[in-house]
Short mmCIF file of C-alpha atoms in Angstrom, two decimals:
data_model
loop_
_atom_site.label_atom_id
_atom_site.label_comp_id
_atom_site.label_asym_id
_atom_site.label_seq_id
_atom_site.Cartn_x
_atom_site.Cartn_y
_atom_site.Cartn_z
CA MET A 23 9.33 34.80 -14.34
CA ARG A 24 6.38 36.12 -12.38
CA SER A 25 3.61 34.04 -13.91
CA ARG A 26 0.22 33.65 -12.32
CA ALA A 27 1.47 30.29 -11.10
CA HIS A 28 4.17 32.00 -9.06
CA TRP A 29 1.58 33.56 -6.81
CA CYS A 30 -0.21 30.27 -6.31
CA TRP A 31 2.65 28.18 -5.02
CA PHE A 32 4.73 30.64 -3.04
CA SER A 33 2.04 30.56 -0.43
CA LEU A 34 -0.05 27.43 -0.71
CA SER A 35 -1.76 28.54 2.47
CA TYR A 36 -3.66 30.91 0.22
CA VAL A 37 -5.50 27.84 -1.01
CA MET A 38 -7.12 27.49 2.39
CA ILE A 39 -7.71 31.21 2.86
CA LEU A 40 -9.38 31.54 -0.50
CA LEU A 41 -11.95 28.94 0.40
CA LYS A 42 -13.19 31.39 3.02
CA ARG A 43 -12.73 34.72 1.26
CA ARG A 44 -11.81 35.31 -2.35
CA SER A 45 -10.62 38.83 -1.98
CA SER A 46 -7.30 39.17 -3.73
CA ILE A 47 -5.90 38.45 -7.17
CA ALA A 48 -3.30 36.13 -5.62
CA GLU A 49 -5.96 34.10 -3.90
CA THR A 50 -8.06 33.94 -7.05
CA ARG A 51 -5.09 32.64 -8.98
CA CYS A 52 -4.61 29.89 -6.41
CA LEU A 53 -8.24 28.97 -6.81
CA LEU A 54 -7.67 28.75 -10.56
CA TYR A 55 -4.84 26.27 -9.94
CA LEU A 56 -6.98 24.16 -7.66
CA GLU A 57 -9.84 24.28 -10.13
CA HIS A 58 -7.38 23.23 -12.85
CA MET A 59 -6.70 20.07 -10.87
CA ILE A 60 -10.34 19.44 -10.08
CA PHE A 61 -11.24 19.93 -13.76
CA LYS A 62 -8.77 17.20 -14.66
CA GLU A 63 -10.91 14.87 -12.48
CA SER A 64 -8.07 12.87 -11.08
CA ASN A 65 -8.96 9.89 -8.90
CA MET A 66 -5.52 9.71 -7.40
CA THR A 67 -2.53 11.87 -6.71
CA THR A 68 0.89 10.27 -6.57
CA GLY A 69 3.91 11.89 -4.98
CA ILE A 70 7.52 10.98 -5.63
CA GLU A 71 9.68 10.38 -2.57
CA ALA A 72 10.50 12.50 -0.71
CA ARG A 73 9.82 16.10 -1.77
CA GLY A 74 6.75 15.01 -3.75
CA PHE A 75 5.31 13.86 -0.41
CA ILE A 76 5.24 17.50 0.71
CA PHE A 77 2.98 18.70 -2.11
CA GLY A 78 1.06 15.61 -3.23
CA PRO A 79 -1.04 14.86 -0.10
CA PRO A 80 -2.52 18.38 0.35
CA ILE A 81 -3.54 18.34 -3.31
CA ALA A 82 -5.10 14.89 -2.92
CA LEU A 83 -7.01 16.02 0.16
CA ALA A 84 -8.23 19.18 -1.55
CA ILE A 85 -9.49 17.48 -4.71
CA GLY A 86 -10.96 14.40 -3.02
CA ALA A 87 -8.44 11.96 -4.48
CA LYS A 88 -6.46 9.22 -2.82
CA PHE A 89 -2.74 9.65 -2.29
CA VAL A 90 -0.29 6.97 -3.45
CA PRO A 91 3.42 7.28 -2.62
CA LEU A 92 6.05 6.33 -5.17
CA ARG A 93 9.10 5.28 -3.20
CA LYS A 94 12.75 4.37 -3.48
CA PRO A 95 13.57 0.63 -3.40
CA LYS A 96 12.74 -1.50 -0.35
CA LYS A 97 10.80 1.21 1.47
CA LEU A 98 7.33 -0.17 0.69
CA PRO A 99 6.27 -3.38 2.45
CA GLY A 100 4.58 -6.18 0.54
CA GLU A 101 4.36 -6.72 -3.20
CA VAL A 102 5.43 -3.83 -5.46
CA PHE A 103 5.78 -2.76 -9.08
CA ARG A 104 9.31 -1.58 -9.96
CA GLN A 105 10.58 0.80 -12.61
CA GLU A 106 14.26 1.53 -13.09
CA TYR A 107 15.54 4.73 -14.64
CA ASP A 108 18.91 6.18 -15.60
CA LEU A 109 20.80 8.76 -13.61
CA GLU A 110 23.74 10.79 -14.86
CA TYR A 111 25.91 8.10 -13.28
CA GLY A 112 24.23 4.76 -12.79
CA SER A 113 20.54 4.08 -12.27
CA ASP A 114 17.82 4.28 -9.65
CA CYS A 115 14.42 2.74 -9.15
CA LEU A 116 10.88 3.73 -8.15
CA GLU A 117 8.36 1.36 -6.57
CA MET A 118 4.61 1.39 -6.05
CA HIS A 119 2.38 -1.06 -4.20
CA VAL A 120 0.58 -3.71 -6.24
CA GLY A 121 -3.11 -2.97 -5.83
CA ALA A 122 -2.55 0.72 -5.03
CA LEU A 123 -4.78 1.64 -7.94
CA ALA A 124 -7.49 0.18 -10.11
CA SER A 125 -7.19 -0.14 -13.88
CA GLY A 126 -8.34 3.02 -15.61
CA GLU A 127 -7.92 5.32 -12.65
CA ARG A 128 -6.84 8.84 -13.56
CA ALA A 129 -3.58 9.81 -11.92
CA LEU A 130 -1.78 13.06 -11.25
CA VAL A 131 1.98 12.80 -10.65
CA VAL A 132 3.45 15.41 -8.30
CA ASP A 133 7.09 16.23 -7.68
CA ASP A 134 8.93 19.36 -6.56
CA LEU A 135 11.03 19.77 -9.69
CA ILE A 136 11.44 18.52 -13.26
CA ALA A 137 15.01 18.50 -14.58
CA THR A 138 15.95 15.78 -17.08
CA GLY A 139 12.53 14.16 -16.67
CA GLY A 140 13.95 10.75 -15.77
CA THR A 141 12.11 10.42 -12.48
CA LEU A 142 8.79 11.60 -13.87
CA CYS A 143 9.18 9.31 -16.86
CA ALA A 144 9.75 6.36 -14.50
CA ALA A 145 6.72 7.36 -12.44
CA MET A 146 4.53 7.49 -15.55
CA LYS A 147 5.72 4.08 -16.72
CA LEU A 148 5.06 2.63 -13.29
CA LEU A 149 1.50 3.94 -13.23
CA GLU A 150 0.75 2.94 -16.81
CA CYS A 151 2.07 -0.59 -16.22
CA ALA A 152 -0.38 -0.84 -13.35
CA GLY A 153 -3.23 0.23 -15.65
CA ALA A 154 -3.66 3.86 -14.65
CA GLU A 155 -4.13 6.79 -17.02
CA VAL A 156 -1.63 9.54 -16.25
CA VAL A 157 -3.57 12.76 -16.73
CA GLU A 158 -0.79 15.21 -15.99
CA CYS A 159 2.46 15.78 -14.14
CA ALA A 160 2.72 18.76 -11.83
CA CYS A 161 5.90 20.32 -10.51
CA VAL A 162 6.70 23.50 -8.65
CA ILE A 163 9.92 24.19 -10.60
CA GLU A 164 11.22 23.38 -14.07
CA ILE A 165 14.80 23.64 -15.35
CA PRO A 166 14.00 24.27 -19.03
CA ALA A 167 17.60 23.88 -20.22
CA LEU A 168 17.49 20.18 -19.32
CA LYS A 169 14.45 19.59 -21.57
CA GLY A 170 12.75 17.15 -19.26
CA ARG A 171 9.40 17.55 -21.01
CA GLU A 172 10.79 15.80 -24.09
CA ARG A 173 11.02 12.53 -22.16
CA LEU A 174 7.38 12.44 -21.20
CA ASN A 175 5.85 11.29 -24.52
CA GLY A 176 3.68 14.33 -24.84
CA LYS A 177 2.10 14.10 -21.39
CA PRO A 178 1.28 17.59 -20.15
CA VAL A 179 3.45 19.01 -17.40
CA TYR A 180 2.03 21.81 -15.26
CA VAL A 181 4.87 23.89 -13.82
CA LEU A 182 4.62 26.91 -11.60
CA VAL A 183 7.99 28.58 -11.99
CA ASP A 184 11.11 28.25 -14.17
CA SER A 185 14.61 28.08 -12.77
CA GLN A 186 16.87 30.09 -15.08
CA MET B 27 -1.44 9.85 25.38
CA PHE B 28 -3.97 8.17 23.16
CA ALA B 29 -6.71 10.17 21.47
CA ALA B 30 -9.44 7.80 22.70
CA GLU B 31 -8.44 8.57 26.31
CA ASN B 32 -8.21 12.31 25.71
CA GLY B 33 -11.51 13.63 24.49
CA LEU B 34 -12.17 11.33 21.53
CA SER B 35 -13.58 8.28 23.32
CA GLY B 36 -16.02 6.53 21.00
CA ASP B 37 -15.15 8.73 18.03
CA PRO B 38 -15.92 6.51 14.99
CA ARG B 39 -13.17 8.19 13.00
CA LEU B 40 -10.55 6.49 15.20
CA GLN B 41 -11.98 3.06 14.37
CA GLY B 42 -11.85 3.92 10.68
CA ILE B 43 -8.22 5.01 10.99
CA TYR B 44 -7.34 1.81 12.86
CA GLU B 45 -9.01 -0.41 10.26
CA ALA B 46 -7.35 1.43 7.38
CA ILE B 47 -3.86 0.43 8.53
CA ARG B 48 -2.41 -2.61 6.79
CA VAL B 49 -0.20 -5.04 8.69
CA VAL B 50 2.66 -6.59 6.74
CA PRO B 51 4.42 -9.45 8.55
CA ASN B 52 8.20 -9.84 8.55
CA PHE B 53 9.01 -6.40 7.11
CA PRO B 54 11.66 -4.99 7.06
CA LYS B 55 13.00 -8.05 8.84
CA PRO B 56 11.66 -11.33 10.28
CA GLY B 57 9.49 -10.94 13.34
CA ILE B 58 8.41 -7.36 12.66
CA MET B 59 4.67 -6.73 12.05
CA PHE B 60 4.98 -3.58 9.93
CA GLN B 61 2.23 -0.97 10.34
CA ASP B 62 1.66 0.29 6.79
CA ILE B 63 -0.06 3.71 6.51
CA THR B 64 -0.15 3.76 2.70
CA SER B 65 -3.55 2.03 2.83
CA LEU B 66 -4.73 4.82 5.13
CA VAL B 67 -3.72 7.67 2.84
CA SER B 68 -5.17 5.91 -0.18
CA ASN B 69 -8.58 6.19 1.50
CA HIS B 70 -9.53 9.84 1.08
CA ARG B 71 -12.17 9.88 3.79
CA VAL B 72 -9.94 8.26 6.40
CA PHE B 73 -6.95 10.39 5.42
CA LYS B 74 -9.10 13.51 5.79
CA ASP B 75 -10.39 12.31 9.18
CA THR B 76 -6.79 11.83 10.34
CA ILE B 77 -5.83 15.36 9.37
CA ASP B 78 -9.07 16.83 10.75
CA ILE B 79 -8.52 15.26 14.19
CA LEU B 80 -5.00 16.65 14.42
CA VAL B 81 -5.99 20.07 13.06
CA ASP B 82 -8.82 20.33 15.61
CA ARG B 83 -6.37 19.60 18.40
CA TYR B 84 -3.64 22.03 17.36
CA LYS B 85 -5.38 24.93 15.63
CA ASN B 86 -5.67 27.04 18.78
CA MET B 87 -2.34 26.20 20.42
CA GLY B 88 -0.36 29.05 18.88
CA ILE B 89 1.79 26.69 16.85
CA SER B 90 3.82 28.45 14.16
CA VAL B 91 5.88 25.49 12.92
CA VAL B 92 4.95 21.93 11.99
CA ALA B 93 8.04 19.72 11.60
CA GLY B 94 7.68 16.48 9.66
CA VAL B 95 10.12 13.60 10.00
CA GLU B 96 11.32 12.12 6.72
CA ALA B 97 9.71 10.48 4.87
CA ARG B 98 6.29 9.33 6.12
CA GLY B 99 6.00 12.38 8.35
CA PHE B 100 6.06 14.45 5.15
CA ILE B 101 2.75 12.88 4.12
CA PHE B 102 0.86 14.26 7.15
CA ALA B 103 2.70 17.34 8.37
CA PRO B 104 2.27 19.78 5.44
CA ALA B 105 -1.51 19.28 5.32
CA ILE B 106 -1.71 20.08 9.05
CA ALA B 107 0.57 23.10 8.65
CA LEU B 108 -1.57 24.52 5.84
CA GLU B 109 -4.77 24.12 7.83
CA ILE B 110 -3.50 25.73 11.04
CA GLY B 111 -1.60 28.53 9.31
CA ALA B 112 1.86 27.33 10.31
CA LYS B 113 5.00 26.85 8.28
CA PHE B 114 6.21 23.36 7.41
CA ILE B 115 9.84 22.36 7.92
CA PRO B 116 11.30 19.00 6.92
CA LEU B 117 13.55 17.03 9.25
CA ARG B 118 15.64 14.92 6.91
CA LYS B 119 18.16 12.10 6.86
CA ALA B 120 21.82 13.01 6.56
CA GLY B 121 23.02 14.63 3.34
CA LYS B 122 19.60 15.48 1.88
CA LEU B 123 19.23 19.14 2.80
CA PRO B 124 21.35 21.66 0.87
CA GLY B 125 23.16 24.47 2.63
CA ALA B 126 24.00 24.84 6.30
CA VAL B 127 22.28 22.33 8.60
CA ILE B 128 22.33 21.23 12.20
CA SER B 129 22.47 17.49 12.88
CA GLU B 130 21.38 15.22 15.68
CA SER B 131 22.40 11.58 15.94
CA TYR B 132 20.30 8.90 17.53
CA GLU B 133 20.62 5.19 18.18
CA LEU B 134 18.98 2.43 16.22
CA GLU B 135 18.71 -1.17 17.31
CA TYR B 136 21.92 -1.76 15.36
CA GLY B 137 24.05 1.32 14.80
CA ASN B 138 23.15 5.00 14.53
CA ASP B 139 21.21 7.34 12.29
CA CYS B 140 20.97 11.09 11.95
CA LEU B 141 18.35 13.83 11.51
CA GLU B 142 19.13 17.23 10.00
CA MET B 143 17.36 20.59 9.84
CA HIS B 144 18.25 23.78 8.01
CA VAL B 145 19.99 26.48 10.01
CA GLY B 146 17.49 29.29 10.33
CA ALA B 147 14.44 27.08 9.70
CA VAL B 148 12.98 28.05 13.07
CA ASN B 149 13.25 31.24 15.09
CA ILE B 150 14.03 31.33 18.78
CA GLY B 151 10.89 30.84 20.80
CA GLU B 152 8.73 29.49 17.97
CA ARG B 153 6.19 26.88 19.06
CA VAL B 154 6.61 23.62 17.16
CA LEU B 155 4.54 20.50 16.56
CA VAL B 156 6.49 17.40 15.46
CA ILE B 157 4.74 14.86 13.23
CA ASP B 158 5.66 11.29 12.33
CA ASP B 159 3.56 8.34 11.24
CA LEU B 160 4.56 6.04 14.09
CA VAL B 161 6.38 6.10 17.42
CA ALA B 162 8.09 2.96 18.70
CA THR B 163 11.06 3.44 21.02
CA GLY B 164 10.88 7.20 20.60
CA GLY B 165 14.46 7.51 19.37
CA THR B 166 13.60 9.43 16.20
CA LEU B 167 11.19 11.80 17.95
CA SER B 168 13.72 12.41 20.72
CA ALA B 169 16.30 13.38 18.10
CA ALA B 170 13.76 15.71 16.49
CA ILE B 171 13.02 17.36 19.86
CA ARG B 172 16.72 17.86 20.60
CA LEU B 173 17.32 19.29 17.12
CA LEU B 174 14.54 21.84 17.46
CA GLU B 175 15.45 22.83 21.01
CA ARG B 176 19.08 23.35 20.01
CA ALA B 177 17.77 25.86 17.46
CA GLY B 178 15.89 27.66 20.22
CA ALA B 179 12.37 26.49 19.41
CA GLU B 180 9.82 25.27 21.94
CA VAL B 181 8.45 21.83 21.11
CA VAL B 182 4.82 21.92 22.20
CA GLU B 183 3.90 18.33 21.38
CA CYS B 184 4.69 15.35 19.17
CA ALA B 185 1.87 13.65 17.30
CA CYS B 186 1.82 10.26 15.59
CA ILE B 187 -0.83 8.17 13.94
CA ILE B 188 0.29 4.91 15.57
CA GLY B 189 1.95 4.23 18.94
CA LEU B 190 3.70 0.90 19.51
CA PRO B 191 3.63 -0.91 22.87
CA GLU B 192 7.10 0.37 23.75
CA VAL B 193 5.64 3.86 24.15
CA GLU B 194 2.35 2.80 25.77
CA GLY B 195 1.96 4.23 29.25
CA ARG B 196 4.50 6.96 28.56
CA ASN B 197 2.62 10.22 28.17
CA ARG B 198 5.80 12.18 27.66
CA LEU B 199 8.98 11.80 25.67
CA ASP B 200 11.98 13.81 26.87
CA GLY B 201 9.47 15.83 28.86
CA LYS B 202 7.27 16.53 25.83
CA PRO B 203 3.74 15.15 25.46
CA VAL B 204 3.13 12.60 22.69
CA TYR B 205 -0.34 12.44 21.16
CA ILE B 206 -1.22 9.16 19.41
CA LEU B 207 -4.33 8.37 17.41
CA VAL B 208 -4.42 4.55 17.48
CA GLU B 209 -2.68 1.44 18.74
CA PRO B 210 -0.99 -0.92 16.27
CA ARG B 211 -3.36 -2.85 14.03
CA GLN B 212 -3.52 -6.51 14.97
CA GLN B 213 -3.29 -8.94 12.08
CA ASN B 214 -6.55 -10.76 11.54
CA TYR B 215 -5.45 -14.25 12.59
CA VAL B 216 -8.95 -15.71 12.17
CA VAL B 217 -8.97 -14.82 8.48
CA TRP B 218 -5.40 -16.05 8.12
CA TYR B 219 -6.28 -19.40 9.75
CA ILE B 220 -9.40 -19.92 7.63
CA THR B 221 -7.47 -19.06 4.44
CA LEU B 222 -4.67 -21.46 5.32
CA ARG B 223 -7.04 -24.28 6.24
CA SER B 224 -9.05 -23.78 3.02
CA SER B 225 -5.85 -23.90 0.97
CA LEU B 226 -4.80 -27.17 2.61
CA VAL B 227 -8.22 -28.75 2.03
CA LEU B 228 -8.21 -27.67 -1.62
CA THR B 229 -4.70 -28.99 -2.16
CA PHE B 230 -5.66 -32.35 -0.60
CA PHE B 231 -8.75 -32.54 -2.85
CA ILE B 232 -6.73 -31.81 -5.99
CA CYS B 233 -4.11 -34.44 -5.08
CA CYS B 234 -6.76 -37.09 -4.44
CA ASN B 235 -8.34 -36.48 -7.83
CA ALA B 236 -5.07 -36.26 -9.75
#
C-alpha cells in the first residue's frame, strides 16, 4: 500500500531536508507527518525497547518533547513502575522510571510495529498508571490481520504502512 | 579524548550534560555507581545539546554509517545519523536480528557476551561512527570495531556520552580514537550526608516525644 505515509518513513532523512527546502511531494508529506505530531502537542515521546528507541528519540527532538524509554525488566536503575502483559506463550513486562513524567503530561508512544497490540497496551497502561494522558500510538508497520488496534481501548494508532 | 580537552573547553553545554546524568548506587550490583542517561534524554534542551555537539564534530568527516550499540546506543545514534545524512545500523545482542548476521564475542567481568550485525549492512570501505552511551573497559566498543572491520568498513571514531576512569588517558581503543563528552557524574555526598543527618535528628525527636 503506497500511502502518503509510505513516503514519509522510508526516508526519515527527508524530515531534515524538508526543513531547508520544501521542494518535493515526498518531502511535503514528511512535513505533514511531523506537523501531525506537533499538532498533537505531546510533552513526551516514549519508545519501547529496543526498536522503539530508534524512532522515538528523533521524533522527541524534532517536536521539542522529552524522551522516556520503556524497558524490559531490570534494565532501568532505581524505582520503576511495572506492567505485565501476555505473550503467545507466557508473559513479559515493561518498566518505566517513577518520576519520569508529571501527572497530566501528554504522551506519544512509539514502536516499530503493532501486531497483537499487547506491548502497546502495556505501554499505555504503564503511562496512564503514572498519570499521563496517552495522546496517540505511532508505529511504522501494522499487521492488520492480528487486530492489534482492538486492544487499545479506542486510542488512535498512527501507522505508516501495512504488512500484508 | 574528552570534549573539554578537544575544542570545547568551557562550553556550558558540557556542564549541562554532566549535571543531567543521574547516579544510582549499587546498580546492577553492589558497589557499582550506575551512570543513568535517562534523566539526560528526558531533558529536551540537554538531549539536543548532546546531539548537536556530536553532529558538529562528525558532519564533515565523510561518515556514511552511524552504528549504535544496543540498547542505549539506539537512543543517540539515529538522531546523529539523520542530521549528518548517514545511514543507521543497529549492533544487537545475540538472536535479535533476523536473517544472516555476523557475530563477535567479547568478555565480560564474568563470562562472555556477543554483538551481531546484519550481513550486508555496510559496504566495503564505508566510513563508520560507533555510538554508545558509556565506555568503561572498552570491551563492547572493541567488539563493535572488530565486527565492522570484518565486514570491510573503516571505523573512523567511537563516541560516547560518558567515559569511566578505566578508559581515562587512553585516547584510542584498538587503534581507533574514542571521543567522550563528560566524565562520570559524582554522587552529591554533601546532600546525602545532610539528608541522612536530618532524618536521624527527626527520628530522635519523634522518639523523645512519643
